[in-house]
Tab-separated table of C-alpha atoms in Angstrom:
chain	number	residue	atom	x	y	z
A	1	UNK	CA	126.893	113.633	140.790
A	2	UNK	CA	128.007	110.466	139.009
A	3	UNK	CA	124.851	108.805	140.196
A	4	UNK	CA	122.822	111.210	138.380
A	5	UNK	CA	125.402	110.653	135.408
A	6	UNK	CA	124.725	107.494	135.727
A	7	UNK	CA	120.810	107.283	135.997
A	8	UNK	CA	120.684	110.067	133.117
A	9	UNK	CA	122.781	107.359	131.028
A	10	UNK	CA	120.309	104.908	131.494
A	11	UNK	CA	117.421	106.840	130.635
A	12	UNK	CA	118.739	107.942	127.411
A	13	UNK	CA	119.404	104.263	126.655
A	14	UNK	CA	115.975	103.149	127.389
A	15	UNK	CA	114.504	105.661	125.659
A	16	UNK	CA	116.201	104.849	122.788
A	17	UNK	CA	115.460	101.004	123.165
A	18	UNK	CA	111.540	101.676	123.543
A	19	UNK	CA	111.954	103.962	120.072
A	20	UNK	CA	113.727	101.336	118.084
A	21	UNK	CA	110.990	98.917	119.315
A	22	UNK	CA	108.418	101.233	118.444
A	23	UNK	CA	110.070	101.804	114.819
A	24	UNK	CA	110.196	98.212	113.958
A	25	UNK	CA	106.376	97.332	114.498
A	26	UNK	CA	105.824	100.123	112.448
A	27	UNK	CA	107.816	99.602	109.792
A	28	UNK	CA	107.057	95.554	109.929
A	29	UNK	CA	104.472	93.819	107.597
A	30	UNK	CA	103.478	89.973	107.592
A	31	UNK	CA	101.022	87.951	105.755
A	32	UNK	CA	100.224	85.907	102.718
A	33	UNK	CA	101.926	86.622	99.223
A	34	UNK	CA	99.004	86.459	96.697
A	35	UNK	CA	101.394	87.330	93.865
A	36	UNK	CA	104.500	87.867	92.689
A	37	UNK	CA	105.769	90.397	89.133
A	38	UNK	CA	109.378	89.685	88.647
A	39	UNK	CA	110.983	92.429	87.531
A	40	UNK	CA	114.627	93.735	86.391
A	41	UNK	CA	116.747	94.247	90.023
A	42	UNK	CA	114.222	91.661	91.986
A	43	UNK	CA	110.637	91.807	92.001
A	44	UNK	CA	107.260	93.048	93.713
A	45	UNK	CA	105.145	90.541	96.160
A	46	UNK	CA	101.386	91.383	96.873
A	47	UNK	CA	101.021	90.317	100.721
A	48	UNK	CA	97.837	90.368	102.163
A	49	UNK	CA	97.970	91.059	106.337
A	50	UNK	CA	95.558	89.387	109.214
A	51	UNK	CA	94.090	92.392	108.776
A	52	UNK	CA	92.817	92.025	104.951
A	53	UNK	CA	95.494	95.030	104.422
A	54	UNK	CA	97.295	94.844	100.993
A	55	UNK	CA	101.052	95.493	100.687
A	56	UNK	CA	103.149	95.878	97.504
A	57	UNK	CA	106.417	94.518	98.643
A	58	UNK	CA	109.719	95.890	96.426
A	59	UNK	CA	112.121	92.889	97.145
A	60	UNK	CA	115.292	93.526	95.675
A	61	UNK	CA	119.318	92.084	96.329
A	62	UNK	CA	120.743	95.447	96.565
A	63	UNK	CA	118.112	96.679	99.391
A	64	UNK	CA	118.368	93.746	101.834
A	65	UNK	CA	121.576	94.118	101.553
A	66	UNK	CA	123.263	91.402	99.285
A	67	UNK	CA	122.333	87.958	98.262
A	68	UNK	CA	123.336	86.115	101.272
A	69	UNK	CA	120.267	87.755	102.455
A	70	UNK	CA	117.454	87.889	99.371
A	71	UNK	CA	115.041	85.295	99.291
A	72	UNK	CA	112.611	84.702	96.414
A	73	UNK	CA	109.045	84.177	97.703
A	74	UNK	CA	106.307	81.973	96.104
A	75	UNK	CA	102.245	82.623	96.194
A	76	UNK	CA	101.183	81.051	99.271
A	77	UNK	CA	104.385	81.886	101.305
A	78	UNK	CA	103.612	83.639	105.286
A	79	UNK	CA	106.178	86.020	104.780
A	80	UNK	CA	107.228	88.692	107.086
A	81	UNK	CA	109.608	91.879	106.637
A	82	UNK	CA	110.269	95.040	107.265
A	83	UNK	CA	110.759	98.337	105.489
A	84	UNK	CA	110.247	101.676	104.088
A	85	UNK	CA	106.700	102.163	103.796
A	86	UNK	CA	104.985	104.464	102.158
A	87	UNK	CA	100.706	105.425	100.596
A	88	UNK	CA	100.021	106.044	97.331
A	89	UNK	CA	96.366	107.372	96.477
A	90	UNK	CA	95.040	103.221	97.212
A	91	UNK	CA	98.011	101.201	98.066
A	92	UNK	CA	100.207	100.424	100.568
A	93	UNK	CA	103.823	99.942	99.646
A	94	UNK	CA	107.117	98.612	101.599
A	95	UNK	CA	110.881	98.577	99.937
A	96	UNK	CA	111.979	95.462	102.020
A	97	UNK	CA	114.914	96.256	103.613
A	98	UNK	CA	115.188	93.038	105.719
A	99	UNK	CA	113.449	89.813	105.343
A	100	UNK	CA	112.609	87.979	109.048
A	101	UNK	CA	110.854	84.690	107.608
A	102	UNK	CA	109.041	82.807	104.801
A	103	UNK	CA	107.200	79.681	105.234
């Protein structure tokens, strides 16, 4: 019985692993910024994927979580991050909610 307790543990936890894993390439975007509008809490960053997908990205102090973690981006940056994304009727949009790199 506590083998199956046991196994049943690890199951759950893998399956939970896989989702998170899952999650995160979803909700991940990289590319090229092509431009930047500044506005009042942060600013907006058009990136442009590998894939010739375009991405408004809401960068903002508050929603990566303080300003040991913002990072202002330039046109011509590779940037990658992750978000909330959502479709409006011909764009792609992403509230960056964590910032992995820009070079």
């Amino acid at each position: 019985m506590k083998n199956l307790i046991k196994i049943s543990f690890l199951f759950v936890l893998m399956t939970f692993a896989a989702s998170c894993a899952c999650m995160k390439d979803k909700n991940t975007v990289s590319g090229k910024v092509e431009s930047i509008e500044n506005g009042k809490d942060g600013y907006t960053a058009k990136i442009n994927t590998a894939k010739n997908e375009v991405y408004f990205a809401t960068v903002s102090i508050v929603n990566v979580g303080g300003p040991e973690n913002f990072k202002r981006f330039k046109e011509g940056d590779e940037v990658s991050v992750q978000g909330e994304i959502w479709k409006s009727e011909n764009e792609n949009h992403i509230k960056v909610t964590r910032i992995f790199s820009v070079k």
